[in-house]
Coordinates of C-alpha atoms and ligand atoms in Angstrom, one line a residue:
M239 CA -24.4 -110.0 43.2
T240 CA -22.2 -111.9 40.5
L241 CA -22.2 -110.7 36.9
S242 CA -24.3 -113.8 35.5
S243 CA -27.0 -113.1 37.8
R244 CA -27.5 -109.2 37.0
P245 CA -30.5 -108.7 35.1
K246 CA -29.4 -107.5 31.3
I247 CA -30.8 -105.6 28.6
E248 CA -29.7 -106.7 25.4
L249 CA -30.2 -104.5 22.4
H250 CA -28.3 -106.1 19.6
L251 CA -29.0 -109.8 18.6
H252 CA -29.7 -111.5 15.2
H253 CA -32.1 -114.0 15.7
E254 CA -31.0 -116.7 13.6
G255 CA -27.3 -115.8 14.5
A256 CA -28.2 -116.9 17.9
A257 CA -29.2 -120.5 16.8
P258 CA -27.4 -123.0 19.0
P259 CA -25.4 -125.0 16.3
A260 CA -27.0 -128.4 17.7
F261 CA -30.4 -126.8 17.2
I262 CA -29.5 -126.1 13.4
K263 CA -27.8 -129.4 12.9
R264 CA -31.0 -131.2 14.2
L265 CA -33.5 -129.3 12.0
A266 CA -30.9 -129.9 8.9
Q267 CA -31.2 -133.6 9.5
E268 CA -35.0 -133.4 10.0
K269 CA -35.3 -131.9 6.8
K270 CA -32.4 -133.8 5.2
V271 CA -30.6 -130.9 4.1
D272 CA -26.6 -131.0 3.7
I273 CA -25.1 -128.1 5.5
S274 CA -22.0 -129.7 6.5
R275 CA -20.0 -126.8 5.5
V276 CA -21.5 -124.9 8.3
F277 CA -19.8 -126.9 11.2
N278 CA -16.1 -127.6 12.1
E279 CA -15.3 -131.2 13.6
Q280 CA -16.3 -130.0 17.2
G281 CA -19.8 -129.0 15.8
D282 CA -19.1 -125.6 16.4
Y283 CA -19.9 -123.0 13.4
S284 CA -17.0 -122.7 11.2
Y285 CA -16.1 -119.6 9.0
T286 CA -12.8 -117.9 7.8
D287 CA -13.8 -114.1 7.9
F288 CA -16.8 -111.8 8.3
W289 CA -17.6 -112.5 4.6
D290 CA -17.5 -115.9 4.9
F291 CA -19.5 -115.9 8.2
L292 CA -22.5 -114.1 6.6
K293 CA -22.0 -117.1 3.9
V294 CA -22.4 -119.2 6.7
Y295 CA -25.0 -117.6 8.7
E296 CA -27.3 -117.9 5.3
A297 CA -26.9 -121.6 4.9
A298 CA -27.5 -122.2 8.4
T299 CA -30.8 -120.1 8.1
S300 CA -31.7 -122.1 5.0
V301 CA -32.9 -125.0 7.4
L302 CA -35.4 -122.7 9.0
Q303 CA -38.1 -123.1 6.7
T304 CA -41.5 -122.5 8.6
P305 CA -43.0 -120.6 11.0
E306 CA -43.1 -123.5 13.5
D307 CA -38.9 -123.6 13.0
Y308 CA -39.1 -120.1 13.9
A309 CA -41.3 -120.8 16.9
R310 CA -38.8 -123.5 18.0
L311 CA -35.6 -121.2 17.3
T312 CA -37.6 -118.6 19.5
R313 CA -37.7 -121.0 22.4
A314 CA -34.3 -122.0 22.2
V315 CA -32.8 -118.6 22.0
L316 CA -34.8 -116.8 24.7
A317 CA -33.7 -120.0 27.0
E318 CA -30.4 -119.3 26.5
S319 CA -30.6 -115.6 26.9
A320 CA -32.8 -115.9 29.9
A321 CA -29.9 -118.2 31.4
N322 CA -27.8 -115.5 31.1
G323 CA -29.9 -113.1 33.2
V324 CA -31.2 -111.4 30.2
I325 CA -34.8 -109.7 31.1
Y326 CA -35.2 -107.9 27.5
S327 CA -34.0 -108.4 24.4
E328 CA -34.4 -106.4 21.0
T329 CA -33.8 -109.3 18.0
F330 CA -33.2 -108.5 14.5
L331 CA -35.8 -110.4 12.4
S332 CA -35.5 -110.7 8.6
P333 CA -38.4 -110.9 6.4
D334 CA -35.7 -111.9 3.7
F335 CA -35.5 -115.4 5.8
C336 CA -39.0 -115.4 7.1
G337 CA -41.4 -115.6 4.4
G338 CA -39.2 -114.1 1.4
R339 CA -40.6 -110.5 2.1
D340 CA -44.1 -111.4 1.3
V341 CA -46.2 -109.5 3.8
G342 CA -48.9 -112.4 4.3
A343 CA -46.0 -115.1 5.1
W344 CA -44.0 -112.5 7.4
R345 CA -47.1 -112.1 9.3
E346 CA -47.4 -115.9 9.9
Y347 CA -43.9 -116.2 10.8
L348 CA -44.3 -113.2 13.1
H349 CA -47.2 -114.7 14.6
A350 CA -45.4 -117.9 15.5
I351 CA -42.4 -116.1 17.0
R352 CA -44.6 -113.7 19.1
E353 CA -46.5 -117.1 20.7
A354 CA -43.3 -118.5 21.4
A355 CA -41.9 -115.3 22.8
D356 CA -45.2 -115.1 25.1
Q357 CA -44.6 -118.7 26.4
A358 CA -40.9 -117.5 27.3
E359 CA -42.1 -114.6 29.0
R360 CA -44.7 -116.3 31.1
E361 CA -42.1 -119.1 32.0
D362 CA -38.5 -117.2 32.1
G363 CA -39.8 -113.9 32.5
I364 CA -37.7 -112.4 29.5
V365 CA -39.3 -109.9 27.2
L366 CA -38.5 -110.0 23.5
R367 CA -39.3 -107.3 21.1
G368 CA -38.6 -107.2 17.3
I369 CA -36.5 -105.0 14.9
V370 CA -37.2 -105.6 11.4
T371 CA -33.9 -105.7 9.4
C372 CA -33.3 -105.3 5.9
I373 CA -29.8 -106.9 4.4
R374 CA -27.4 -104.7 2.9
H375 CA -25.9 -106.7 0.4
F376 CA -29.3 -108.1 -0.9
G377 CA -29.7 -104.7 -2.4
P378 CA -32.1 -101.8 -2.0
E379 CA -34.7 -103.0 -4.0
K380 CA -35.3 -105.9 -1.5
A381 CA -34.6 -103.6 1.2
R382 CA -38.0 -101.6 0.3
E383 CA -39.9 -105.0 0.1
T384 CA -38.5 -105.5 3.8
A385 CA -39.6 -102.0 4.9
L386 CA -43.1 -102.7 3.7
C387 CA -43.4 -105.7 5.9
A388 CA -42.0 -103.8 8.8
A389 CA -44.5 -101.0 8.1
E390 CA -47.4 -103.4 7.9
T391 CA -46.5 -104.9 11.3
A392 CA -45.4 -101.8 13.1
G393 CA -46.4 -101.5 16.5
D394 CA -45.9 -102.4 20.2
W395 CA -44.0 -105.6 19.4
I396 CA -42.3 -104.7 16.1
V397 CA -40.8 -101.6 17.3
G398 CA -37.9 -100.6 15.0
F399 CA -36.2 -101.1 11.7
G400 CA -32.4 -101.7 11.0
I401 CA -30.0 -102.7 8.3
A402 CA -27.2 -105.3 8.8
G403 CA -25.1 -107.5 6.2
D404 CA -22.3 -106.5 4.3
E405 CA -21.4 -103.1 5.2
Q406 CA -19.2 -102.6 2.3
A407 CA -22.0 -103.1 0.0
G408 CA -23.5 -99.8 -1.4
K409 CA -24.1 -96.6 0.6
P410 CA -26.7 -95.9 3.3
K411 CA -28.3 -93.5 1.2
D412 CA -29.3 -96.2 -1.2
F413 CA -31.4 -97.7 1.7
A414 CA -33.0 -93.8 2.7
Y415 CA -36.3 -94.8 0.8
S416 CA -36.6 -98.0 3.1
F417 CA -36.0 -95.9 6.2
D418 CA -38.2 -93.2 5.6
M419 CA -40.8 -95.7 5.1
A420 CA -40.2 -97.3 8.4
R421 CA -40.1 -93.9 10.1
E422 CA -43.3 -92.8 8.6
A423 CA -44.7 -96.1 10.2
G424 CA -43.5 -95.0 13.4
L425 CA -40.6 -97.2 13.8
R426 CA -37.5 -96.4 15.8
L427 CA -34.3 -96.7 13.7
T428 CA -30.6 -98.1 13.9
A429 CA -28.3 -99.2 11.3
H430 CA -25.0 -101.5 11.6
A431 CA -22.0 -98.9 10.7
G432 CA -18.6 -98.4 12.0
E433 CA -17.8 -102.1 12.4
W434 CA -16.3 -102.9 8.7
G435 CA -16.7 -99.3 7.7
G436 CA -14.7 -96.4 9.1
P437 CA -15.8 -93.2 10.7
D438 CA -17.5 -92.0 7.5
S439 CA -19.7 -94.9 7.6
V440 CA -21.3 -93.8 11.1
R441 CA -21.9 -90.4 9.7
D442 CA -23.6 -91.6 6.5
A443 CA -25.8 -93.5 8.7
L444 CA -26.8 -90.7 10.9
D445 CA -26.9 -88.4 8.0
D446 CA -28.8 -90.4 5.3
L447 CA -30.7 -92.6 7.3
R448 CA -31.3 -90.4 10.3
V449 CA -30.8 -93.2 12.9
E450 CA -31.0 -92.8 16.8
R451 CA -28.8 -96.0 17.5
I452 CA -25.9 -97.5 15.6
G453 CA -25.1 -101.3 15.4
H454 CA -21.5 -101.4 16.4
G455 CA -20.1 -97.9 15.9
V456 CA -17.0 -98.6 17.5
R457 CA -14.8 -97.4 14.6
A458 CA -16.1 -93.9 15.2
I459 CA -13.0 -93.9 17.5
E460 CA -10.7 -93.3 14.5
D461 CA -12.4 -89.8 14.3
L462 CA -12.4 -87.8 17.8
A463 CA -14.7 -85.2 16.3
L464 CA -17.1 -87.9 15.5
V465 CA -17.1 -89.2 18.8
D466 CA -17.7 -85.8 20.1
R467 CA -20.8 -85.7 17.9
L468 CA -22.1 -88.9 19.3
A469 CA -21.8 -87.7 22.7
E470 CA -23.3 -84.5 22.1
D471 CA -26.4 -85.9 20.2
G472 CA -27.0 -88.8 22.6
V473 CA -26.3 -91.3 19.9
V474 CA -26.5 -94.9 21.5
L475 CA -23.9 -97.6 20.2
E476 CA -25.0 -101.1 20.3
V477 CA -21.4 -102.6 21.3
C478 CA -20.5 -106.2 20.7
P479 CA -17.2 -106.5 22.0
G480 CA -16.7 -110.2 21.7
S481 CA -18.1 -110.3 18.1
N482 CA -15.5 -107.6 17.2
I483 CA -12.7 -109.8 18.4
A484 CA -14.1 -112.9 17.1
L485 CA -14.3 -111.4 13.5
G486 CA -11.0 -109.8 13.9
V487 CA -12.0 -106.0 13.8
Y488 CA -9.7 -105.8 17.1
K489 CA -7.0 -108.1 18.1
T490 CA -7.5 -108.4 21.9
W491 CA -10.2 -107.2 24.5
A492 CA -7.7 -104.6 25.4
D493 CA -7.5 -103.0 22.2
H494 CA -11.4 -102.7 22.0
P495 CA -12.6 -99.0 22.3
I496 CA -15.5 -99.5 24.5
H497 CA -13.9 -98.1 27.4
A498 CA -12.4 -95.2 25.5
L499 CA -15.7 -94.5 23.9
R500 CA -17.5 -94.4 27.1
E501 CA -14.9 -92.2 28.8
R502 CA -15.4 -89.5 26.1
G503 CA -18.9 -89.4 26.8
V504 CA -20.6 -91.8 24.4
K505 CA -23.7 -93.8 25.5
V506 CA -22.5 -97.2 24.9
T507 CA -24.5 -100.7 25.6
V508 CA -23.5 -104.3 25.6
S509 CA -24.8 -107.0 23.4
T510 CA -23.7 -110.2 21.8
D511 CA -24.6 -109.9 18.1
D512 CA -24.3 -113.9 17.2
P513 CA -23.2 -115.5 20.4
P514 CA -22.6 -119.0 19.4
F515 CA -21.0 -117.8 16.4
F516 CA -18.4 -116.1 18.5
H517 CA -18.4 -118.4 21.4
T518 CA -19.8 -115.7 23.6
T519 CA -22.8 -115.1 26.0
M520 CA -23.9 -111.9 27.9
T521 CA -22.5 -113.3 31.0
D522 CA -19.1 -113.8 29.3
E523 CA -19.4 -110.0 28.0
Y524 CA -19.8 -108.7 31.1
D525 CA -17.1 -110.9 32.8
R526 CA -14.4 -109.9 29.9
L527 CA -15.2 -106.3 30.5
A528 CA -14.9 -106.2 34.2
A529 CA -11.6 -108.1 33.9
T530 CA -10.2 -105.9 30.8
F531 CA -11.3 -102.4 32.0
D532 CA -11.8 -103.0 35.5
W533 CA -15.4 -102.0 35.4
D534 CA -17.2 -102.6 38.6
E535 CA -21.0 -103.0 39.4
G536 CA -21.5 -99.1 38.9
V537 CA -20.5 -99.1 35.3
F538 CA -22.7 -102.0 34.6
E539 CA -25.5 -100.3 36.3
D540 CA -25.0 -97.4 34.2
I541 CA -24.8 -99.4 31.0
E542 CA -28.0 -101.4 31.9
N543 CA -29.8 -98.0 32.6
T544 CA -28.5 -96.6 29.4
S545 CA -29.8 -99.7 27.6
L546 CA -33.1 -99.4 29.0
S547 CA -33.7 -95.8 28.1
A548 CA -32.3 -96.6 24.6
A549 CA -34.6 -99.6 24.3
F550 CA -37.6 -99.0 21.7
C551 CA -40.3 -100.7 23.7
D552 CA -43.1 -98.4 24.9
Q553 CA -43.2 -96.8 28.2
A554 CA -45.4 -99.4 30.2
T555 CA -42.8 -102.2 29.4
K556 CA -39.9 -100.0 30.6
D557 CA -41.5 -99.2 33.6
A558 CA -41.8 -102.8 34.3
L559 CA -38.3 -103.6 33.5
K560 CA -36.9 -100.8 35.6
K561 CA -38.6 -102.2 38.6
R562 CA -36.7 -105.4 37.9
L563 CA -33.4 -103.5 37.2
E564 CA -34.3 -101.6 40.9
T565 CA -34.8 -104.9 42.9
R566 CA -31.6 -106.7 41.7
Ligands
ADE1828 N1 -25.7 -110.0 10.5 C1 -25.3 -111.0 11.5 N2 -24.5 -110.6 12.4 C2 -23.8 -109.4 11.6 C3 -22.9 -108.3 11.8 N3 -21.8 -108.5 12.9 N4 -22.6 -107.5 11.0 C4 -23.4 -107.4 10.0 N5 -24.5 -108.1 9.6 C5 -24.6 -109.1 10.3
ZN1829 ZN1 -25.2 -107.4 14.4

C-alpha cells in the first residue's frame, strides 16, 4: 500500500488554517474585501515568520463572515483531507472567528459546519469532530467567553477544548479558569506548547491546565527528564513536523526530534497544522518522515493506532474507525 492511500487519523488541524488560498481569494473577491497582503505573486499565503503568520492567518480569516462561509470552508477542507487518505480529523474551531464568542451566533456557525461535515462523511467517508480553541494572544477574558461557548456545545461532536495562538503571550495558568470550565463540561483537553516555548511551557501546560495532549510539544526534547515524564504519563504529542520546518523551529527534516521522542517512548502522532500555509499534506508528512527516518509501514501503523486511542471522540466512533484501519 502506498503512503498516500493509507487511512490516516489527524488530530491537529486549524480549520481556517486549512483553507485553500484560492478559496479565500474567491471569498475576498465576492465580499469585496482587500486582503492582497495575504498572498504572494504565485497566489500562495505569504508571511515572514510565526508572528507574521498569525497576522496573515487572521487577515485571511476575516473573509469568513457567515455560517454559510464556514459550511463552504468545511466542504473544501474535508475534500482535501479525504483526498490524502484522512478518515478522521479533529479540527480546531474558534468562536473568536465564528460569531465573535456570542453563544447564539456560535451555535449557528457550528450547525452549518456540522451539516457540511455530515455531507462529507456520507460522500467521502471522512469523520470530523471539533475542538473549541481559545486564542492565547486575545487574552484570558476572551478565553473565558470562548470556554463558555465550548461548555454550552460540549457533547459527542464538540469533544475537546484547547488553546492556540502566540505561545509567548501570557502564561498557561492565566487560562486555568477556562480549562476548568471546559473540563467540568466533560471536554477533553489539549494545549499548544513546546513549539515556540521551551520545555517549561510544556510543564506549565501539564501542571496548570491539566491537559492530556500537547499541540506540538517537540521542544520537550531539550529536557530529557521532561521527555521521560511524557513517556511515563502517556502524554500524547500532536506533532506537525512540516509546520515546524516551514516556520523555522527546525532547519531541516533531519533536525526534527519526532524520531528521537518516539525512540524514548513518547506517544507521538502526525498532523499538518495549517497545511496550505506550510505547503504540506498528510501524504507529504508521511513521505518526508519515511524518507528522513526510514520509517516503515509498521511505524505508521503504530502511529495511527496511537492517534486513534488519543482521539477525543466516543468509543462507537473509534470502533468504526478501527475497523477501517484494520481493513486497509
Ligand atoms: N494557530 C494556527 N496555527 C498555529 C500554530 N502552529 N501555533 C499556534 N497557533 C496557531
Ligand atoms: Zn496548531
